[in-house]
CSV table of N, CA, C and O in Angstrom, one decimal:
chain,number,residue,atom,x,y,z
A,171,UNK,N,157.6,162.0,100.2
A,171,UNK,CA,156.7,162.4,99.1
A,171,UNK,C,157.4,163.4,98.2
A,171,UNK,O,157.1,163.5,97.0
A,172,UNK,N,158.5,164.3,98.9
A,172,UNK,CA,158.7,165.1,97.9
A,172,UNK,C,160.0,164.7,97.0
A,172,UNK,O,160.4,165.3,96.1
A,173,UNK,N,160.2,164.0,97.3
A,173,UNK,CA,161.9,163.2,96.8
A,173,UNK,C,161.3,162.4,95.5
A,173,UNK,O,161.9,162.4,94.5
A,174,UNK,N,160.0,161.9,95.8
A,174,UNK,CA,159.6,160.8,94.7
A,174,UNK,C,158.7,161.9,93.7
A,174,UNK,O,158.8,161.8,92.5
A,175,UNK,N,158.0,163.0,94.2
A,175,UNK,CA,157.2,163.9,93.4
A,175,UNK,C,158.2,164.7,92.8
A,175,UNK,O,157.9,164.9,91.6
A,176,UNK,N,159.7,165.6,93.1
A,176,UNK,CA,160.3,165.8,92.1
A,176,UNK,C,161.0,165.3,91.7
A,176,UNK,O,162.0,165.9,91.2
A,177,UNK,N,161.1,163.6,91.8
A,177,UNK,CA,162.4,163.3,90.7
A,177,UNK,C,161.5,162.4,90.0
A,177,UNK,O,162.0,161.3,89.6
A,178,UNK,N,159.9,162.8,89.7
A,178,UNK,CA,159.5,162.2,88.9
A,178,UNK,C,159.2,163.6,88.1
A,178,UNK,O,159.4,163.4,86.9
A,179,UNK,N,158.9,164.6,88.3
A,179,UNK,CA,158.7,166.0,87.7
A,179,UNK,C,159.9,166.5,86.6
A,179,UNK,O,159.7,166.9,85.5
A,180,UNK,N,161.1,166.2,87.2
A,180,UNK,CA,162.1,166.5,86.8
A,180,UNK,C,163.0,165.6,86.3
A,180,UNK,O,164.0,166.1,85.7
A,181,UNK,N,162.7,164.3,86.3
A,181,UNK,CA,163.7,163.4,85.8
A,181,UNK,C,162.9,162.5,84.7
A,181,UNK,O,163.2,162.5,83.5
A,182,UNK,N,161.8,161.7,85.7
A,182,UNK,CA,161.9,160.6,84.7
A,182,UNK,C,160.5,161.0,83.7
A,182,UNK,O,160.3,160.5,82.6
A,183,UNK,N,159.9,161.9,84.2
A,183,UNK,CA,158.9,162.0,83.0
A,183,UNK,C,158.9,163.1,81.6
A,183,UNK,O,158.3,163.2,80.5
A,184,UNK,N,160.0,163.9,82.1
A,184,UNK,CA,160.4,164.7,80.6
A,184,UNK,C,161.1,164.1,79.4
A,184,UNK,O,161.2,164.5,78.3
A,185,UNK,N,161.8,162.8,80.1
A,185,UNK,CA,162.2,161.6,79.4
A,185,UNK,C,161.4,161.1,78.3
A,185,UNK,O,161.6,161.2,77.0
A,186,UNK,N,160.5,160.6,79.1
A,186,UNK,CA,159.5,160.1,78.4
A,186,UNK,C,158.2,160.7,78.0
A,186,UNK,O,157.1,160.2,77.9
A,187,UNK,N,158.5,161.8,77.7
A,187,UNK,CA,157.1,162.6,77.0
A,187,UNK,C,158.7,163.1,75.9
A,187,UNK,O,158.4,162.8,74.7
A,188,UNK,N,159.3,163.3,76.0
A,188,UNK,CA,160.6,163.2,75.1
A,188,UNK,C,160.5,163.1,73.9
A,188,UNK,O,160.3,163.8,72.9
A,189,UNK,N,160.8,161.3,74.4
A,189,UNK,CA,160.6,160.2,73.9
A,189,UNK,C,159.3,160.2,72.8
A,189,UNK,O,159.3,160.4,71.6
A,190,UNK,N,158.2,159.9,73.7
A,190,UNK,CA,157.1,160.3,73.0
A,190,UNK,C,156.9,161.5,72.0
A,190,UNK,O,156.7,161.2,70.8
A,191,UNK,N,157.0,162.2,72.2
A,191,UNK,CA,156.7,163.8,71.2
A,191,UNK,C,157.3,163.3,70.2
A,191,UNK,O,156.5,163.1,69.3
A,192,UNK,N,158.6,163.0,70.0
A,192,UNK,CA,159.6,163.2,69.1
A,192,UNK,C,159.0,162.1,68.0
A,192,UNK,O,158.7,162.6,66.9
A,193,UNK,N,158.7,160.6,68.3
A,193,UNK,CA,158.3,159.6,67.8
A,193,UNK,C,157.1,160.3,67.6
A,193,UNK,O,156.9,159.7,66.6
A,194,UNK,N,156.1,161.2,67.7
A,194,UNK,CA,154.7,161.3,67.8
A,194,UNK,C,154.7,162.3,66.2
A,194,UNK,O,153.8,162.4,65.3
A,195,UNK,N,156.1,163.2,66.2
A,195,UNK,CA,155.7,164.2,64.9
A,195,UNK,C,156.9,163.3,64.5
A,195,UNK,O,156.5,162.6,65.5
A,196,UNK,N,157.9,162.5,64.0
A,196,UNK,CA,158.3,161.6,62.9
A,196,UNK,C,157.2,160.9,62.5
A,196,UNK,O,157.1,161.0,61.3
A,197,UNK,N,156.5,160.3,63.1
A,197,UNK,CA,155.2,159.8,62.6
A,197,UNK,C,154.4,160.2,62.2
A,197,UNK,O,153.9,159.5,61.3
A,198,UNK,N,153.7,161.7,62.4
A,198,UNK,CA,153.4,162.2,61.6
A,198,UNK,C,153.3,162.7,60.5
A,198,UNK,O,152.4,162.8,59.7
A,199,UNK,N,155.0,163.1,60.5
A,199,UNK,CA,155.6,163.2,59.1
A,199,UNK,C,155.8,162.7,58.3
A,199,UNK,O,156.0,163.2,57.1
A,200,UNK,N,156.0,161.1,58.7
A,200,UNK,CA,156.0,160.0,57.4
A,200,UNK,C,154.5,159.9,56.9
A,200,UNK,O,154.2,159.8,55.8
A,201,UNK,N,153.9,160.1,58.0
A,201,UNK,CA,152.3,160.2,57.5
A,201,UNK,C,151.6,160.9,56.5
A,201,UNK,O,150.5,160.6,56.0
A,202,UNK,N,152.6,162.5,56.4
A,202,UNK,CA,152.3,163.3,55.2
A,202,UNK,C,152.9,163.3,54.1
A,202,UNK,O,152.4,163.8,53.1
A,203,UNK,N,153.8,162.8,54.4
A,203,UNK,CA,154.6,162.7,53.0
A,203,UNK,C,154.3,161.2,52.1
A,203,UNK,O,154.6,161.1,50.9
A,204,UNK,N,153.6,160.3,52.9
A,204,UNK,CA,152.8,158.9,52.0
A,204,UNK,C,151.7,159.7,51.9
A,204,UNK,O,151.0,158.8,51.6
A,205,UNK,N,151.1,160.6,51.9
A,205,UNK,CA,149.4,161.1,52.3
A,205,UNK,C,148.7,160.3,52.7
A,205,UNK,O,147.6,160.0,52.3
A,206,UNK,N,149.1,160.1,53.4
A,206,UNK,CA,147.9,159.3,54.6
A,206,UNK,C,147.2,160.4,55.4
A,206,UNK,O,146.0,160.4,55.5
A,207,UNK,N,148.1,161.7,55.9
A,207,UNK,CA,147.6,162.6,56.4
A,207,UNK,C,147.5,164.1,55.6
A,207,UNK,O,147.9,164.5,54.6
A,208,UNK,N,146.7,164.7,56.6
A,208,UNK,CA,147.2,166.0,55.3
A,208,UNK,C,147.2,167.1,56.8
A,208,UNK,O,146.6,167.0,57.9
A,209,UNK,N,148.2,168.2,56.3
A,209,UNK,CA,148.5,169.1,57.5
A,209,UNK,C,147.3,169.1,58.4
A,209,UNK,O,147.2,168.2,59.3
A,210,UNK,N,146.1,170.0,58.2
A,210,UNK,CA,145.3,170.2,58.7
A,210,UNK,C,144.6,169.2,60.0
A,210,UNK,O,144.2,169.4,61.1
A,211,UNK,N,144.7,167.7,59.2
A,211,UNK,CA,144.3,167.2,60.4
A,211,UNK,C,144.3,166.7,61.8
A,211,UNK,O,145.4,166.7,62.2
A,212,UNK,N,143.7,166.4,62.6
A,212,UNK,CA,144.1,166.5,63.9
A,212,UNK,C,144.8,165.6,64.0
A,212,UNK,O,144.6,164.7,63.2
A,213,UNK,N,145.8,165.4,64.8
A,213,UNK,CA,146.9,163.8,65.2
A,213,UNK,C,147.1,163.8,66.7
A,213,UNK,O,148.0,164.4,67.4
A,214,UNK,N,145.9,162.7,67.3
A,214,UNK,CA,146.1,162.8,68.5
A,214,UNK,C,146.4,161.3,68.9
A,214,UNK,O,146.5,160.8,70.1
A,215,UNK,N,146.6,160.8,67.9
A,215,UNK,CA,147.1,159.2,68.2
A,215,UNK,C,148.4,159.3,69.2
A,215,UNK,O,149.1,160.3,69.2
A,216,UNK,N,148.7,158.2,70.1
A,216,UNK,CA,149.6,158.4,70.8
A,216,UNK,C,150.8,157.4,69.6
A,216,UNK,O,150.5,156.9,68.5
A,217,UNK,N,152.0,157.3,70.3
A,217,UNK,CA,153.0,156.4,69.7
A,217,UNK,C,152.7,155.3,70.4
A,217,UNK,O,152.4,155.3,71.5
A,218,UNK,N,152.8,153.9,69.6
A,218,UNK,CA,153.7,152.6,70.7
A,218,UNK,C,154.9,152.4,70.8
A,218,UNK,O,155.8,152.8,70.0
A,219,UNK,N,154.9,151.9,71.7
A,219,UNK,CA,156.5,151.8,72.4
A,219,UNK,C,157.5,151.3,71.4
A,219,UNK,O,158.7,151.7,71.7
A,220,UNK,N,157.4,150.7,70.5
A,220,UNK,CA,158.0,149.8,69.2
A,220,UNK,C,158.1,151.2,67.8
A,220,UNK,O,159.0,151.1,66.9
A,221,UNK,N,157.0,152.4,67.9
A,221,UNK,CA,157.2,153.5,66.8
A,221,UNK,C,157.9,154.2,67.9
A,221,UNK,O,158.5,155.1,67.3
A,222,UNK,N,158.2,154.3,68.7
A,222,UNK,CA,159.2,155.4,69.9
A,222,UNK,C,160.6,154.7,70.1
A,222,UNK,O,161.5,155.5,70.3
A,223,UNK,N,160.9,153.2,70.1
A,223,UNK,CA,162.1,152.6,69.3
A,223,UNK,C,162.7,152.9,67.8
A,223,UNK,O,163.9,153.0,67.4
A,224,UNK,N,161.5,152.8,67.2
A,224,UNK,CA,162.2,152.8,65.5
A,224,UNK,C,162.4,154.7,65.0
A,224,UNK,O,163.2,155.1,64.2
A,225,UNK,N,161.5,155.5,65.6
A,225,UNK,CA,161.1,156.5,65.0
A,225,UNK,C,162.5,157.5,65.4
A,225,UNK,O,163.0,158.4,64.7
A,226,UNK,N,162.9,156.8,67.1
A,226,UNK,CA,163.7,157.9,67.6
A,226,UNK,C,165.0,157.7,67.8
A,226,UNK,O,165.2,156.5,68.1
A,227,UNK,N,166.0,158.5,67.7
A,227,UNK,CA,167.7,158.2,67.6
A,227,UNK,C,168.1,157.4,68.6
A,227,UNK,O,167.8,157.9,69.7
A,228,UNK,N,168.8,156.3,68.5
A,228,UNK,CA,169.7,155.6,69.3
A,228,UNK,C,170.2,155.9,70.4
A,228,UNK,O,170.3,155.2,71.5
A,229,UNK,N,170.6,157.2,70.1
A,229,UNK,CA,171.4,157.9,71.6
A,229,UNK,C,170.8,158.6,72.1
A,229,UNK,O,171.0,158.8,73.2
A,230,UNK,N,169.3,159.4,71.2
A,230,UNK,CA,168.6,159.9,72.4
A,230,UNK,C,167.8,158.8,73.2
A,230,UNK,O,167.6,159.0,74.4
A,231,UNK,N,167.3,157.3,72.3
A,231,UNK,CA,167.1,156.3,73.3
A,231,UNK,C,167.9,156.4,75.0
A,231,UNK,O,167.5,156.7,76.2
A,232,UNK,N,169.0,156.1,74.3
A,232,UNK,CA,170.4,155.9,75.5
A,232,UNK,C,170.3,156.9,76.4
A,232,UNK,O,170.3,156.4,77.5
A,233,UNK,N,170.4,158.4,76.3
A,233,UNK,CA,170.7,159.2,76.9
A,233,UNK,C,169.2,159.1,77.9
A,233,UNK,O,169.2,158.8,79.1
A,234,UNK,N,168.1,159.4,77.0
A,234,UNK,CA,166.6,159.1,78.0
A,234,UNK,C,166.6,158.2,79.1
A,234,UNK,O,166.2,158.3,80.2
A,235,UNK,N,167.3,156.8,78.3
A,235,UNK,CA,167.1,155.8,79.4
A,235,UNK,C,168.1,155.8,80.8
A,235,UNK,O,167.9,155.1,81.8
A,236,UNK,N,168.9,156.5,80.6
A,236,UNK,CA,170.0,156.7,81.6
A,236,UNK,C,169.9,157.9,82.8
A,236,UNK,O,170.2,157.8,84.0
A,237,UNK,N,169.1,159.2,81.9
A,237,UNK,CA,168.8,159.7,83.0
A,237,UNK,C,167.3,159.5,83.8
A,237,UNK,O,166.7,160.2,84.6
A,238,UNK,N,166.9,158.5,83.1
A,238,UNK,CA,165.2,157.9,83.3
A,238,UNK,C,165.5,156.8,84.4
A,238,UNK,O,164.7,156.4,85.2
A,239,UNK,N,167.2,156.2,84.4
A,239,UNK,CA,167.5,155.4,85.6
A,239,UNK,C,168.0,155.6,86.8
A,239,UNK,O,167.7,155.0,87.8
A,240,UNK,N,169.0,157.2,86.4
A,240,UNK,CA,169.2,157.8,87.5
A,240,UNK,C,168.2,158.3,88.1
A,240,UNK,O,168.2,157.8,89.3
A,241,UNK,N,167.1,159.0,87.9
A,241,UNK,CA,166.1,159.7,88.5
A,241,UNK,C,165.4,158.2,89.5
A,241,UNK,O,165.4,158.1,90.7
A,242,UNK,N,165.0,157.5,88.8
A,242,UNK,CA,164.7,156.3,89.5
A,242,UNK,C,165.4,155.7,91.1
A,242,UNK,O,165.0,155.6,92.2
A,243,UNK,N,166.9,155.5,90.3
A,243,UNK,CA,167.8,155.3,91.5
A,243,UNK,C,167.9,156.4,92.9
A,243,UNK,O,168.2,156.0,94.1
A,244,UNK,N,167.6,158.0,92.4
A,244,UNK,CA,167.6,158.7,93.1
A,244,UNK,C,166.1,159.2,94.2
A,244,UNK,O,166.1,159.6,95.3
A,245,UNK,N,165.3,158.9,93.4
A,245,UNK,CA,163.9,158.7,93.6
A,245,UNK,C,163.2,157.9,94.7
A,245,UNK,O,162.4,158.3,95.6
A,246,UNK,N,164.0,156.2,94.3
A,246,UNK,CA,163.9,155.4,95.0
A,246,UNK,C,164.6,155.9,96.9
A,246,UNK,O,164.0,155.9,98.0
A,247,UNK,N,166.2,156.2,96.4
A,247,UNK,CA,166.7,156.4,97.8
A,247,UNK,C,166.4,157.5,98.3
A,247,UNK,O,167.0,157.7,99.4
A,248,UNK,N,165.6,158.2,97.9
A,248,UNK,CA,164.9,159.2,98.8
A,248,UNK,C,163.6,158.9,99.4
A,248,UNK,O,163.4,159.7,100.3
A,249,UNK,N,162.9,158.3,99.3
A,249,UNK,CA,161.9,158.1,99.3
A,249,UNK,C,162.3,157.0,100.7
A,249,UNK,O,162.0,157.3,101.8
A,250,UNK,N,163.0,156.0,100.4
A,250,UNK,CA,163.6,154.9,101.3
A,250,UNK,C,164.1,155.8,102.6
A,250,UNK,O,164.0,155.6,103.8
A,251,UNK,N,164.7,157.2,101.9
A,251,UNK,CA,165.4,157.9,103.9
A,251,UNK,C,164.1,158.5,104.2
A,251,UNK,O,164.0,158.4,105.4
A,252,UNK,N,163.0,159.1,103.7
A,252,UNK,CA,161.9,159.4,104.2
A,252,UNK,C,161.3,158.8,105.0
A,252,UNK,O,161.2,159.1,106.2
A,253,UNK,N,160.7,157.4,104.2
A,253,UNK,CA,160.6,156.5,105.2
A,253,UNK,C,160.9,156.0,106.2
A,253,UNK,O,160.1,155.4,106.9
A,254,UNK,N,162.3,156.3,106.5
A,254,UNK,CA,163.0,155.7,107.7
A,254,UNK,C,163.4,157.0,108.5
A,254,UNK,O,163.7,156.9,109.7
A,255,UNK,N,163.3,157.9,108.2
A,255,UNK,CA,163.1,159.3,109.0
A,255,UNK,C,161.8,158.9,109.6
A,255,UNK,O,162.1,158.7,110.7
A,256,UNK,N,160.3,158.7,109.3
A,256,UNK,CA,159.2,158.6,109.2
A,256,UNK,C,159.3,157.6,111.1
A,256,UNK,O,158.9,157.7,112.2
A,257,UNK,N,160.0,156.9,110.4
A,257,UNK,CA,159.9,155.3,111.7
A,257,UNK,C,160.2,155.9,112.5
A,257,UNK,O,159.4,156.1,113.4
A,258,UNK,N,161.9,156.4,112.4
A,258,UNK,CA,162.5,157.0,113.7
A,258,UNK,C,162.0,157.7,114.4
A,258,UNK,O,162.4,157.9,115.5
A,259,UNK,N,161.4,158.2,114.0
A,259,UNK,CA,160.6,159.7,114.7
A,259,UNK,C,159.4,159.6,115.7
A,259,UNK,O,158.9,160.6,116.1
């Protein structure tokens, strides 16, 4: 449990709130500058996955997704020796 609870704390989900934030105020910002929005108001819309492609840089894509795979990869094989610690025992 704890292999999978910090390499999701630490790996794969700062990724992807990242990800998200970043796309979440570019969007906003195009949103004020068409006036669609105006500072004051609230912006609690989230992004879709397609404004978090277009909104956000290439390489921070790349870099997100890579340590969003390692964490996974690491995640996973911990969790796998847990379990098998778990049996043996």
């Amino acid at each position: 449990i704890g292999g999978s609870s910090v390499t999701l704390i630490a790996m794969i989900l700062p990724g992807i709130f990242s990800l998200s934030l970043v796309a979440g105020s570019r969007n906003r910002d195009l949103k004020q500058l068409s006036g669609d929005a105006f500072r004051s108001d609230e912006d609690n819309d989230l992004p879709s996955l397609q404004e978090v492609f277009k909104l956000n840089n290439p390489w921070m894509i790349l870099l997100n997704f890579v340590i969003i795979a390692f964490g996974i990869i690491g995640g996973v094989a911990s969790t796998i020796s847990a379990v098998n610690e778990l049996i043996s025992t």
